[in-house]
PDB file of C-alpha atoms in Angstrom:
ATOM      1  CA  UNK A   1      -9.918  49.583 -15.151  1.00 44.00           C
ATOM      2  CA  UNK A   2      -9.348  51.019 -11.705  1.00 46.00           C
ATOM      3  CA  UNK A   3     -11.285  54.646 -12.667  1.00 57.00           C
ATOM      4  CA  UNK A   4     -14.637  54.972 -13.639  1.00 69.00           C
ATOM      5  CA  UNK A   5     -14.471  54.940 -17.624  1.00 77.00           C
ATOM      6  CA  UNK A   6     -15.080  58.573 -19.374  1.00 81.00           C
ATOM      7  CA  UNK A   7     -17.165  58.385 -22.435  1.00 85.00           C
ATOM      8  CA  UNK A   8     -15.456  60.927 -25.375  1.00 87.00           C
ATOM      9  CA  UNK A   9     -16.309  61.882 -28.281  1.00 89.00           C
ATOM     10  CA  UNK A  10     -13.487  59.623 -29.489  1.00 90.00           C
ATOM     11  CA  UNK A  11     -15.053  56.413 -27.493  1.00 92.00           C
ATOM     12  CA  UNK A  12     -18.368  57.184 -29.206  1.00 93.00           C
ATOM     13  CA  UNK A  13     -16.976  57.103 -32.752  1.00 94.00           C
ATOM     14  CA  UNK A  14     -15.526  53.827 -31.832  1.00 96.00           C
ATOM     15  CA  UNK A  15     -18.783  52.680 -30.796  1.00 96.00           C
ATOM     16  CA  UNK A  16     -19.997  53.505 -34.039  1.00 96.00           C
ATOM     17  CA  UNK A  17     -17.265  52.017 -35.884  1.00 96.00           C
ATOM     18  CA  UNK A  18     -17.622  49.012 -34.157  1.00 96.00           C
ATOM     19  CA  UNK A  19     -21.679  48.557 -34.599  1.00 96.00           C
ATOM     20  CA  UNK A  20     -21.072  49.424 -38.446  1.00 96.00           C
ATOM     21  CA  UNK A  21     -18.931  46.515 -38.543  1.00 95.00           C
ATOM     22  CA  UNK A  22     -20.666  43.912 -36.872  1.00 94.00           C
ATOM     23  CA  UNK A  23     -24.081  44.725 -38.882  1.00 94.00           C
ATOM     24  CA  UNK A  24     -21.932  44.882 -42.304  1.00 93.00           C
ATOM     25  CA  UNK A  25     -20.045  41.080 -40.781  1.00 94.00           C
ATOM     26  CA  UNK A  26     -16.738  42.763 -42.327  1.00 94.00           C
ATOM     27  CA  UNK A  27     -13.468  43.165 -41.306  1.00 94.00           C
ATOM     28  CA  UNK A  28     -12.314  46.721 -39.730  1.00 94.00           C
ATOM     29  CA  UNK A  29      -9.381  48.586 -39.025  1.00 94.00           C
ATOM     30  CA  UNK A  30      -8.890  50.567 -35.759  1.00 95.00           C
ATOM     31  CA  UNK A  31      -5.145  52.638 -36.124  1.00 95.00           C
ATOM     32  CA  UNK A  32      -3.615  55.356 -33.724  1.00 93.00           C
ATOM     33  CA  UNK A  33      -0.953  56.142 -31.564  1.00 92.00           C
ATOM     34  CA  UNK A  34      -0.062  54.641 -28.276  1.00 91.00           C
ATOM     35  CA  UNK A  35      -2.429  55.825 -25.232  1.00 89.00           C
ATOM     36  CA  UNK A  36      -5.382  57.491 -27.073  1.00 91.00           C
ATOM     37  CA  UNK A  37      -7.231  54.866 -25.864  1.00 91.00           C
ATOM     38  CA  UNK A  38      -8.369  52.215 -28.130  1.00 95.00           C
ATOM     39  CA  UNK A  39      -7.717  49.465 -25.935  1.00 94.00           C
ATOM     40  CA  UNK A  40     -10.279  51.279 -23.021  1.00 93.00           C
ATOM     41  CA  UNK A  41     -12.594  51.814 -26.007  1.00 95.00           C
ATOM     42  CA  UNK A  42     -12.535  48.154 -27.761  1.00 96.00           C
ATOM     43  CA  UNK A  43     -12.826  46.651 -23.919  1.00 96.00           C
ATOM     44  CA  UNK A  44     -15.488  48.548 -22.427  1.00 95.00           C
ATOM     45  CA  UNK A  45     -18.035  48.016 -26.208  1.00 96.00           C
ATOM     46  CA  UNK A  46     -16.968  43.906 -25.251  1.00 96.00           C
ATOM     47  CA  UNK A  47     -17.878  44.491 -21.302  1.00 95.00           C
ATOM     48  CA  UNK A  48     -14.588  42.965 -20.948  1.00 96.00           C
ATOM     49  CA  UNK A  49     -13.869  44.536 -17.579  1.00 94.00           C
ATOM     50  CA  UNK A  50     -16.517  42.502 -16.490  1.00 93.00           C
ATOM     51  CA  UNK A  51     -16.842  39.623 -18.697  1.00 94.00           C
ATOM     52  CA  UNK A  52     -13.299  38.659 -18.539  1.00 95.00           C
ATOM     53  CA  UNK A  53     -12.694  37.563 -14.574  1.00 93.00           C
ATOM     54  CA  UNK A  54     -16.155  36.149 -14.852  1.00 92.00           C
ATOM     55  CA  UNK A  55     -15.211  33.625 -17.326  1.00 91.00           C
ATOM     56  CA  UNK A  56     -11.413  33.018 -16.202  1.00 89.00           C
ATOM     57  CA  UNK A  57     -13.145  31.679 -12.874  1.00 86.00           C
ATOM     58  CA  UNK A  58     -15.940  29.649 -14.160  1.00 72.00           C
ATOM     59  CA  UNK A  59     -16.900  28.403 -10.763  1.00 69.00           C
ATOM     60  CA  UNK A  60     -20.165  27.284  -9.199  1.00 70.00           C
ATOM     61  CA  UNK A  61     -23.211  29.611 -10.553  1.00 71.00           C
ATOM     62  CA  UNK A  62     -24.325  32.288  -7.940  1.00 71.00           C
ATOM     63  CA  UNK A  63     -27.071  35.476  -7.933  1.00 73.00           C
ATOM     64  CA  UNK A  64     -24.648  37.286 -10.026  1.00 79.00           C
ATOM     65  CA  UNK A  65     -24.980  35.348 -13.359  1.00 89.00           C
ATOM     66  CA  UNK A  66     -27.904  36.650 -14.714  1.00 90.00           C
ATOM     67  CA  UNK A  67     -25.607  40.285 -14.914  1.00 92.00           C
ATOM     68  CA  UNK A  68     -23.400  38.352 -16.890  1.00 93.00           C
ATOM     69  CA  UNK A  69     -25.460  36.919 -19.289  1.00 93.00           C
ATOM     70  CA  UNK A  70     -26.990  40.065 -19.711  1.00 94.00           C
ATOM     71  CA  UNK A  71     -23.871  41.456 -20.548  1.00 94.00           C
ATOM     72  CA  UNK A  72     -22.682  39.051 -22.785  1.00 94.00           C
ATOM     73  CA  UNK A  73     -25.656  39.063 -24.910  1.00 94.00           C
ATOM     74  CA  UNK A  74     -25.801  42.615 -25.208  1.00 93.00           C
ATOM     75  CA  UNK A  75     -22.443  42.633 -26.383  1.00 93.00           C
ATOM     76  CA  UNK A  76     -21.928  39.309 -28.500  1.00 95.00           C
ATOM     77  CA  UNK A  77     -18.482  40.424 -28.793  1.00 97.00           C
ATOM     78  CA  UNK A  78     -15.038  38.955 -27.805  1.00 97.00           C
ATOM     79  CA  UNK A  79     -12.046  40.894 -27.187  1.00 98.00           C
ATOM     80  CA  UNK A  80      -8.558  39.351 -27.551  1.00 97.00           C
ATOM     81  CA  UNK A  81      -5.315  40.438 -26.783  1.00 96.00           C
ATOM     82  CA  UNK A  82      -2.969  37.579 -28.755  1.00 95.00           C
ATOM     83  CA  UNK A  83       1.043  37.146 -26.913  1.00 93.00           C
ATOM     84  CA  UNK A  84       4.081  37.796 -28.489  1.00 91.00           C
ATOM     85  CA  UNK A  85       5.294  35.041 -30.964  1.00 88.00           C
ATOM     86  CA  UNK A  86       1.890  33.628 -30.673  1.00 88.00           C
ATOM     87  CA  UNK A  87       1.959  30.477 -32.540  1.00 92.00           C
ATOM     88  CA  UNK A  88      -1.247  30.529 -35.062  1.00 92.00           C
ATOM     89  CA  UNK A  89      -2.465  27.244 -33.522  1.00 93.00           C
ATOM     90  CA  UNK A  90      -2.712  28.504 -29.831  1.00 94.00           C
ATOM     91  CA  UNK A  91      -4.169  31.871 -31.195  1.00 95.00           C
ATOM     92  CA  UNK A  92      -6.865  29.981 -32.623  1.00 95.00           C
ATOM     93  CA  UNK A  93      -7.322  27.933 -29.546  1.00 95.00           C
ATOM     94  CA  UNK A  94      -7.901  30.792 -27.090  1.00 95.00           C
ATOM     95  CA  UNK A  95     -10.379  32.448 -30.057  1.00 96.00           C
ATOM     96  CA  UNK A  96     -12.560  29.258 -29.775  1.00 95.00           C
ATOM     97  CA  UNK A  97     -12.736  29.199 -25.871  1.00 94.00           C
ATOM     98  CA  UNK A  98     -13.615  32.653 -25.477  1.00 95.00           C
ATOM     99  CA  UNK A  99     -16.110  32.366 -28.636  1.00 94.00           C
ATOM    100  CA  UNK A 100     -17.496  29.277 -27.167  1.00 94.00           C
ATOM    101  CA  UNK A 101     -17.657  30.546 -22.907  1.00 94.00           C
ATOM    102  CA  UNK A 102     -19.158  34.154 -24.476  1.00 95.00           C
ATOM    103  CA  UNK A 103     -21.864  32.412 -26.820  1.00 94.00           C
ATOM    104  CA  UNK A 104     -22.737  30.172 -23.632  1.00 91.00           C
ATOM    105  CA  UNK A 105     -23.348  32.832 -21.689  1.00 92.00           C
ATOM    106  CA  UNK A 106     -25.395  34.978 -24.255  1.00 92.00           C
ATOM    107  CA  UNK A 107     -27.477  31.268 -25.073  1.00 89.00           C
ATOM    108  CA  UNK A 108     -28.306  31.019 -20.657  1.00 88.00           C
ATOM    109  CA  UNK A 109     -29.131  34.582 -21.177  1.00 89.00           C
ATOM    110  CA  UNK A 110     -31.571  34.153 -24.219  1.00 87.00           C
ATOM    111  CA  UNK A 111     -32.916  30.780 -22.866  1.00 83.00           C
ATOM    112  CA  UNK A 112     -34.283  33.016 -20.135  1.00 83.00           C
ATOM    113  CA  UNK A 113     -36.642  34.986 -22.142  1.00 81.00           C
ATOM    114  CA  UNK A 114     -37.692  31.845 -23.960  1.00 74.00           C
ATOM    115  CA  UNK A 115     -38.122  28.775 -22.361  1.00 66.00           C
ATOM    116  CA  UNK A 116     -38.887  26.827 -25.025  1.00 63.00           C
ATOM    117  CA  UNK A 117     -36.534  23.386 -25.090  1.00 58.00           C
ATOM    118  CA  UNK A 118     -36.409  23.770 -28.841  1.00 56.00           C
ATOM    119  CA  UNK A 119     -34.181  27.007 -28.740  1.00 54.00           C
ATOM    120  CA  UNK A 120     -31.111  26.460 -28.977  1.00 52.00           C
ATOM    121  CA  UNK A 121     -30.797  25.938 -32.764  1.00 54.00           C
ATOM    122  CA  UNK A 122     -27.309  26.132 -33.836  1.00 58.00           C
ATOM    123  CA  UNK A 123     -23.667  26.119 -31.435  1.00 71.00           C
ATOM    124  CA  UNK A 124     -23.627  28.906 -28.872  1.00 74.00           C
ATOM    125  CA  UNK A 125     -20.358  30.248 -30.524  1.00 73.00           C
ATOM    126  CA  UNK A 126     -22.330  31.260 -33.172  1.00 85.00           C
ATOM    127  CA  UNK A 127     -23.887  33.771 -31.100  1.00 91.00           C
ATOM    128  CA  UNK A 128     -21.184  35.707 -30.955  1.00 94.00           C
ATOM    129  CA  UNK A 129     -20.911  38.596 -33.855  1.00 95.00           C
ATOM    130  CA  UNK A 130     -17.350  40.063 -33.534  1.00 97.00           C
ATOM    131  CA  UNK A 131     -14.285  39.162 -32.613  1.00 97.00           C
ATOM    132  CA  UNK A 132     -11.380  42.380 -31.314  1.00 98.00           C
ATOM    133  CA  UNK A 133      -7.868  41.386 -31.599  1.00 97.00           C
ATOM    134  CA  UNK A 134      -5.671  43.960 -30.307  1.00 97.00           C
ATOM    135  CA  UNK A 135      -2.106  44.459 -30.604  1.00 95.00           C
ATOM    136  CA  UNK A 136      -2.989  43.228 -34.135  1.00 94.00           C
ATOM    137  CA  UNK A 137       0.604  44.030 -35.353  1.00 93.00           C
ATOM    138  CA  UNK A 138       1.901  40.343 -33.320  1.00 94.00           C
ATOM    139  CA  UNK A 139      -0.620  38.093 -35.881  1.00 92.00           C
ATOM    140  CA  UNK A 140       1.697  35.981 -38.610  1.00 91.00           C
ATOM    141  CA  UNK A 141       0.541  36.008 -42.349  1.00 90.00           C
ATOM    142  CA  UNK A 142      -0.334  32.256 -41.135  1.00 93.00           C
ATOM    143  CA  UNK A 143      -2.404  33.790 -38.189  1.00 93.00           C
ATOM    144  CA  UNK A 144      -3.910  36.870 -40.080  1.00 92.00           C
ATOM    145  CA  UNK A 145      -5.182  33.527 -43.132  1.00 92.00           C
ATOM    146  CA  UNK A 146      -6.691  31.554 -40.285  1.00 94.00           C
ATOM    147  CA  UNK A 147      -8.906  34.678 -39.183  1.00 93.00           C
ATOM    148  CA  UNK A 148      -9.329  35.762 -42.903  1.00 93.00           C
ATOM    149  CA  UNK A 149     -10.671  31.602 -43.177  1.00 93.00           C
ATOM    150  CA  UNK A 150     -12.654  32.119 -39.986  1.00 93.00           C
ATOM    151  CA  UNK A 151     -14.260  35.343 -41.396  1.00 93.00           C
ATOM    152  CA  UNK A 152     -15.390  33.692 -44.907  1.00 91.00           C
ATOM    153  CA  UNK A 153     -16.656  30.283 -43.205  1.00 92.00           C
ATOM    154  CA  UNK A 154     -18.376  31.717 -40.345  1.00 91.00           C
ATOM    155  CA  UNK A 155     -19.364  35.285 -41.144  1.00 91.00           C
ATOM    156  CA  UNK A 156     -17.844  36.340 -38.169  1.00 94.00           C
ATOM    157  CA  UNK A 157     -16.930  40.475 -37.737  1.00 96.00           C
ATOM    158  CA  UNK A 158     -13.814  41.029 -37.119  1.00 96.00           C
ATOM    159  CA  UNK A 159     -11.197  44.512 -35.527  1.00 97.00           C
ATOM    160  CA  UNK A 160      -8.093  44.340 -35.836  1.00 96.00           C
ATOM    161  CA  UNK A 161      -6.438  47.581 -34.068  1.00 96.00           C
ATOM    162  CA  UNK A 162      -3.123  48.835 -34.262  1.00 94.00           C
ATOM    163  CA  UNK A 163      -0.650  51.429 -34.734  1.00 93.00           C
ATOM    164  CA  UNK A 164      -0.658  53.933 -37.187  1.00 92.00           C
ATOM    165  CA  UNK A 165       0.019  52.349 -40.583  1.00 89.00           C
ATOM    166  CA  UNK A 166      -1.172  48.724 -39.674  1.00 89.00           C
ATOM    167  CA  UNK A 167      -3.209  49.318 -42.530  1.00 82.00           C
ATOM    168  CA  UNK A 168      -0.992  49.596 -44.942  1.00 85.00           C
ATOM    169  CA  UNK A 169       1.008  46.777 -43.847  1.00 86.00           C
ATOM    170  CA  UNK A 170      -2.497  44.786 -44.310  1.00 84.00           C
ATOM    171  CA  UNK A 171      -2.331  45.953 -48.228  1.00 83.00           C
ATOM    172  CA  UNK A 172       0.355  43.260 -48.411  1.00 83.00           C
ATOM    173  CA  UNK A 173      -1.880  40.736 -47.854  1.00 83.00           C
ATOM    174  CA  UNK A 174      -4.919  40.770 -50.646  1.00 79.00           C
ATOM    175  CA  UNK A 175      -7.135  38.218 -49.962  1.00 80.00           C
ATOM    176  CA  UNK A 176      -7.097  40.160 -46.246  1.00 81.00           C
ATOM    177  CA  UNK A 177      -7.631  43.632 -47.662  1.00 78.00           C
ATOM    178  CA  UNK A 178      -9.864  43.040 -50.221  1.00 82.00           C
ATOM    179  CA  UNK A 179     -11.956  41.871 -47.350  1.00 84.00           C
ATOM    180  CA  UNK A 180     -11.885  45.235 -45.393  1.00 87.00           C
ATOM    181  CA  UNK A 181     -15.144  46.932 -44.661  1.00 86.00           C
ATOM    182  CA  UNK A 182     -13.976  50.084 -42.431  1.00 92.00           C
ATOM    183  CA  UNK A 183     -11.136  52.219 -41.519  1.00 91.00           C
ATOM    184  CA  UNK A 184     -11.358  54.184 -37.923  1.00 93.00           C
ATOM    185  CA  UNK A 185      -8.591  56.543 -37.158  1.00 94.00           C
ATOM    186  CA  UNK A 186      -8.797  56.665 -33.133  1.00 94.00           C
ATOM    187  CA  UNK A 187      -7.647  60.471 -32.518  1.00 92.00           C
ATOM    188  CA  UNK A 188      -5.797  62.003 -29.211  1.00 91.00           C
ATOM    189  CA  UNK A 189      -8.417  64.207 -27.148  1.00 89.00           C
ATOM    190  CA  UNK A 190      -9.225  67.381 -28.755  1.00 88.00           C
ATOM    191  CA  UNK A 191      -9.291  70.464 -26.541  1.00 89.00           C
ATOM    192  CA  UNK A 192     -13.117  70.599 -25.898  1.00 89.00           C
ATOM    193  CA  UNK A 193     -12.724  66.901 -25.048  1.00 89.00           C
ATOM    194  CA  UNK A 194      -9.607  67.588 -22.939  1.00 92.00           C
ATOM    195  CA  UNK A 195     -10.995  69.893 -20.720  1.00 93.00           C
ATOM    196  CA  UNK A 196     -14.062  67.479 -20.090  1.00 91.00           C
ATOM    197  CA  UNK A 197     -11.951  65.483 -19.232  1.00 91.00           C
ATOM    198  CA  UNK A 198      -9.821  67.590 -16.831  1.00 94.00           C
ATOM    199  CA  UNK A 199     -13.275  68.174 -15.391  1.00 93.00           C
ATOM    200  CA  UNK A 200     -13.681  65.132 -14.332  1.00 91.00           C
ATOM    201  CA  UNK A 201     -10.595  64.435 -12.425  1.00 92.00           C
ATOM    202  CA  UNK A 202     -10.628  68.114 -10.848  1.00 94.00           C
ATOM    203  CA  UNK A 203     -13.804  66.609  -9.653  1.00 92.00           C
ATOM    204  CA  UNK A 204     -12.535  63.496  -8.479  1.00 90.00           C
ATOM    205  CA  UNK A 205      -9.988  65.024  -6.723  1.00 91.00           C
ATOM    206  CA  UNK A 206     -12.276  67.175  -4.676  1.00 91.00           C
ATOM    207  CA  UNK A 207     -11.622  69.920  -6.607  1.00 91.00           C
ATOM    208  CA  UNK A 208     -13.595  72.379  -9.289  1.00 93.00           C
ATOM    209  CA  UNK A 209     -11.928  73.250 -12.456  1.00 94.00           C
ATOM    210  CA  UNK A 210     -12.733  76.735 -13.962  1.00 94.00           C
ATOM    211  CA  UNK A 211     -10.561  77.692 -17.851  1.00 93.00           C
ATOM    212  CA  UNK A 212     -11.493  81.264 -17.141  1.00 93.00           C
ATOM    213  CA  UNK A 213      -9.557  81.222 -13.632  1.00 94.00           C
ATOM    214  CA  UNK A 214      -5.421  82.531 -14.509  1.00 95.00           C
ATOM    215  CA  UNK A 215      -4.375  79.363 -12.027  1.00 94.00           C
ATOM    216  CA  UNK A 216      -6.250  76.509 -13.843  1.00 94.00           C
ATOM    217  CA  UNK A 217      -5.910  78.036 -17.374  1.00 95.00           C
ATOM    218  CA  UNK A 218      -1.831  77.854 -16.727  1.00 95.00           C
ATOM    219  CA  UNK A 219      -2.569  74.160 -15.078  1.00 95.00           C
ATOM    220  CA  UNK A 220      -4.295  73.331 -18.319  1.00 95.00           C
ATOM    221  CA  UNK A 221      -1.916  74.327 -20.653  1.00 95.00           C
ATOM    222  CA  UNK A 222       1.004  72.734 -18.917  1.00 94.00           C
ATOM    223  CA  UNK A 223      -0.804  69.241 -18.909  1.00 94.00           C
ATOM    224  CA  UNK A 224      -2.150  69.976 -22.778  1.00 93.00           C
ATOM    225  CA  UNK A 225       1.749  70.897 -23.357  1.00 93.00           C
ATOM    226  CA  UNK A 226       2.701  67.610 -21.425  1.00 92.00           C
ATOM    227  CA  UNK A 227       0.241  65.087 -22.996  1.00 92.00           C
ATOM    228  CA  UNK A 228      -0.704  66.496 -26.001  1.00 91.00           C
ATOM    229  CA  UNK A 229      -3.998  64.699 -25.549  1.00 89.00           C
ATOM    230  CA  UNK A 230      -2.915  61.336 -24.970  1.00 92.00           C
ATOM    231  CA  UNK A 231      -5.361  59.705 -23.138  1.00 89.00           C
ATOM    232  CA  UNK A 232      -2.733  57.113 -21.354  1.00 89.00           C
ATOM    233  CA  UNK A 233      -0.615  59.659 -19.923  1.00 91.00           C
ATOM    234  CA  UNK A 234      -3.391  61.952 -18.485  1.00 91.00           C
ATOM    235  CA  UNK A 235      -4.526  58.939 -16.910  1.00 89.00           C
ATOM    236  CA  UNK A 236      -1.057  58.129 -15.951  1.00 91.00           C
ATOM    237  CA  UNK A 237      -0.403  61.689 -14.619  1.00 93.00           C
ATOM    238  CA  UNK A 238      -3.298  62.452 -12.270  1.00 93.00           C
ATOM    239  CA  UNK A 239      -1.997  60.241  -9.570  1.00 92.00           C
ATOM    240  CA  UNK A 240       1.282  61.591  -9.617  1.00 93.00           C
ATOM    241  CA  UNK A 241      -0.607  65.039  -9.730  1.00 94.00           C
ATOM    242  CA  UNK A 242      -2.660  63.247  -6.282  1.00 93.00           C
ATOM    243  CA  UNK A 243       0.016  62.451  -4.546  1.00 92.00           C
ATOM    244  CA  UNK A 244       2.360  65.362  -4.599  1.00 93.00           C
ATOM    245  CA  UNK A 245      -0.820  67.920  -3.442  1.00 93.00           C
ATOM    246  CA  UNK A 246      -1.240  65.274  -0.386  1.00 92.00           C
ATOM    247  CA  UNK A 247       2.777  65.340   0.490  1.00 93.00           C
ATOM    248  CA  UNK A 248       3.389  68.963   0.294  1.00 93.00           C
ATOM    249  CA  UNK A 249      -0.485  69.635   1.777  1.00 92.00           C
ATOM    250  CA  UNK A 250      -1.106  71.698  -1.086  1.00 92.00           C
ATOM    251  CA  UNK A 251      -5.045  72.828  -2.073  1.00 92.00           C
ATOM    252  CA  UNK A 252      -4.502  74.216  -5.955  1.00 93.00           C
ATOM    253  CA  UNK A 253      -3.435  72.312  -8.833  1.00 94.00           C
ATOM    254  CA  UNK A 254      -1.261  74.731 -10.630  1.00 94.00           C
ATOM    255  CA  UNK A 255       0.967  74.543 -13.628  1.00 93.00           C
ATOM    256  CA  UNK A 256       3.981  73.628 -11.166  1.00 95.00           C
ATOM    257  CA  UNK A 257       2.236  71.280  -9.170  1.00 94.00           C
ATOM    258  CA  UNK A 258       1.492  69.491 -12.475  1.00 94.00           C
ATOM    259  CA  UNK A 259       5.229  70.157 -13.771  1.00 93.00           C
ATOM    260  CA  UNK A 260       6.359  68.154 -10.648  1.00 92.00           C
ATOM    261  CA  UNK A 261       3.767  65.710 -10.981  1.00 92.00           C
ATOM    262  CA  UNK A 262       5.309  65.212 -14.922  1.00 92.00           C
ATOM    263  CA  UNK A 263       8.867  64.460 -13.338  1.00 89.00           C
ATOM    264  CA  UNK A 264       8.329  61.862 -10.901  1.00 81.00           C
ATOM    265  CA  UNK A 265       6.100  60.317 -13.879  1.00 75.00           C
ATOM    266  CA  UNK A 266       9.111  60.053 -15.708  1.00 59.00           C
ATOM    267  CA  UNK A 267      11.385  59.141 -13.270  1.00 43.00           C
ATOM    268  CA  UNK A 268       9.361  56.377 -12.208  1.00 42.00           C
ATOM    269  CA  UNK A 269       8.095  55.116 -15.690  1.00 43.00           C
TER     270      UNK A 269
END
């Protein structure tokens, strides 16, 4: 993610939801609409941002790998985003790599506080505790059996996230459900959450946000009106709201800076 990551309330109770299910080793469901930010969430509990380009370039070792390590021990988590028309075989195929290149870098991490040869007991995949799938509504009933197998054999937690109702279209699948630990509803941004938000990026844009000023309380209606909440297009519209103060050389964000910032967002989207 190009912007430093803001923790919510909404973040938090994913963070909880996800602990809850790799301590139970059960299978959870993470559901809600486009943009609130459930991929962010899932990614940033995995370290992915920084796990992710780490592994994909695998090169010679360097000062950096003990961060790494570090990381991926903390975590034990893989995060997995499968393609469209993923063929059940391949899906399996990237699981395994990134089980196997996570648990190997959690295992250099651990052998580092013990240096005793005799260690290493059992596969470094092992080490890792939970497996995120997102965009879980692209898995085949052949794929979702394989992970359902994987689960039973290997113990391994498991989130699947999705849109709203991915849960009931789980219910059609028994041997799946039956297996299903926890249920997290990932919510838009409530208002006190919105405006700490807003905070921030008044902030980042050298700027400091006040509600009780008549200027910023129309500027925070009109994005609350435009977004609803949605974390995705508040992210989306800040930029836009960025780069029209800087071409007319304006100093306030106000309700019709923002209104022309929401245009050339959809314009250009």
């Amino acid at each position: 993610m190009n912007q430093a990551f803001i923790v919510t309330k909404e973040h938090r109770r994913f963070t909880e939801f996800a602990n809850a299910v790799r301590k139970e080793r059960t299978i959870g469901i993470c559901h809600g609409d486009a943009g609130v930010g459930k991929t962010n969430s899932a990614r940033r509990y995995a370290n992915w941002d920084a796990l992710e380009p780490y592994i994909n370039e695998w090169g010679p070792r360097g000062d950096h790998d003990a961060k790494h390590y570090a990381l991926a021990n903390r975590s034990r988590t893989v995060f997995y985003t499968p393609e469209v028309l993923c063929r059940p075989k391949d899906l399996m195929h990237d699981i395994d790599h990134w089980q196997i290149k996570v648990g190997l870098c959690a295992d250099e991490h651990l052998r580092s506080l013990e240096p005793d040869p005799l260690f290493k007991a059992r596969p470094a995949a092992h080490l890792v505790e939970l497996l995120i799938i997102d965009e879980a509504e692209r898995l085949t009933p052949t794929a979702l059996e394989l992970l359902r197998d994987r689960h039973d054999r290997e113990h391994l937690s498991m989130i699947l996230i999705g849109m709203p109702g991915i849960d009931q279209r789980f219910r059609h699948y028994p041997q799946l459900y039956s297996r299903l630990g926890f249920s997290h509803h990932y919510r838009t941004l409530g208002r006190e959450e919105l405006l700490f938000v807003l905070d921030r990026h008044w902030k980042r844009l050298g700027r400091t946000l006040d509600p009780d000023d008549f200027t910023d309380a129309q500027a925070i209606a009109a994005i609350e009106r435009i977004t609803r909440g949605n974390f995705r297009l508040l992210e989306r519209l800040f930029p836009q709201i960025a780069r029209v103060l800087k071409i007319n050389e304006l100093e306030t964000i106000t309700d019709d800076v923002i209104e022309a910032a929401a245009s050339i967002l959809v314009i250009g989207s």
